Amino acid sequence: ELAELLEVTAEGTSDNLAKRDELRRLAEVHEQGRGDRSAAFEAYRRALAEDPSDADIADQLERLAVELDAWDRVADAIAARASSALDPAHGRALYMRLANIAEARLGYDARAIEGYRRAAEQSGDDDETLGALDRLYVRTRAATELADVLERRIQLAADPAASAELSIRLGELKEQHFGDRRGALQAYRDVVERDPSDPRATAALERLLTDDALAAEVVDVLDGVYRQNNALERVASLYDVRIRLADTAGERVRFLQEA
C-alpha cells in the first residue's frame, strides 16, 4: 500500500526537508486516497515538526482541525514547534498562530496572552501583537499588564490621533485604577503638548484641578492650553484656583487684582 511505502520512506530519511515532503505526501494519501482525516492530521503534525517554518503545513493542520474539532491538538503541536524554532521570525509566526487559535477557537485567554507575549519576545514589539495583548488585558482586567502595553504602544504609534487615544487611556487607567494622579497628569499633558485642542485631555486635566497637590502644575498646563485656543474667559477662571492655593493674603490679593 502506498501509505505504508511512504511511511517507511519517511522514517528512513535523515534529511528534515525530505522527511517533511514525504510526510506531506503521506497526509495527502491518507486524506484523499483513504478518507482518513485523523491519519492525515497526524502526518501533517509530524511534518510540521520537521519544518516549523512551513506555513502551508500549519494551514493544513488548521483546516483539518475544523473538520475534526481538534484545536487543542493543533495548539499543542504548534506550541511544541514554536518553542524549538531557531529563527525568530518563524518563532513569532508560530506563536501568533498559536495565540490566534487559543483566543478565537479555544477561548483560552491565558494561553493566548502567553502566545502573544512569546511572539513579541521573538522579534520585538509591533502593533499587531501589542494590540492583541491590549484587547486581552482589557478583557481579563489585568490592569498592571495593560498599563505596560499601553506605554509600549504609545512608543510605537506613528499616528498622532492613535497616540493621543492611547495616552488618554493610559491616563484614565492610572487615575481611576491605580490612583496615580501624577502619572495621569503626565499622560494628559503629553496629549495637549501635541494637540492643545484635544477636548478629552483638556477635560481630564480640568478634573485634576480638585487635587491640591497637583493643582498648581495643572493650572500651568491649562493656562497654556486655553491661551493657544484663545479661550481667555477660561484663562480667567484659573485665577479662582490660584487664589485657593495662595499661601499668603498678599498673594491672594495679587491674584484677585490680576483676575
Short mmCIF file of C-alpha atoms in Angstrom, two decimals, residues 4 27 30 58 64 68 76 82 94-96 100 118 127 134 152 157 163 180 183-184 195-196 207 217 223 226 251:
data_model
loop_
_atom_site.label_atom_id
_atom_site.label_comp_id
_atom_site.label_asym_id
_atom_site.label_seq_id
_atom_site.Cartn_x
_atom_site.Cartn_y
_atom_site.Cartn_z
CA GLU A 4 2.87 2.12 4.09
CA ALA A 27 -1.02 13.06 4.65
CA HIS A 30 -4.47 9.36 3.96
CA ALA A 58 0.27 24.63 9.55
CA LEU A 64 -8.35 19.56 9.40
CA LEU A 68 -12.06 17.04 13.35
CA ASP A 76 -0.17 21.66 21.26
CA ALA A 82 7.34 27.32 18.30
CA LEU A 94 4.07 30.14 15.13
CA TYR A 95 3.37 31.89 18.42
CA MET A 96 0.99 34.29 16.65
CA ASN A 100 -4.98 33.21 17.47
CA ARG A 118 6.21 34.98 23.31
CA ASP A 127 1.24 46.97 16.83
CA ASP A 134 -4.21 45.22 24.84
CA ARG A 152 4.74 50.36 24.66
CA ALA A 157 2.44 54.91 17.49
CA SER A 163 -1.06 58.15 20.15
CA ASP A 180 -1.76 57.65 40.35
CA GLY A 183 1.13 59.70 36.33
CA ALA A 184 -2.24 60.57 34.84
CA ASP A 195 -2.56 68.92 20.32
CA PRO A 196 -3.79 71.71 22.62
CA ARG A 207 -10.80 67.18 36.60
CA GLU A 217 1.01 72.19 37.82
CA ASP A 223 -3.16 78.18 31.09
CA TYR A 226 -6.51 77.93 26.98
CA GLU A 251 -0.74 86.52 47.00
#
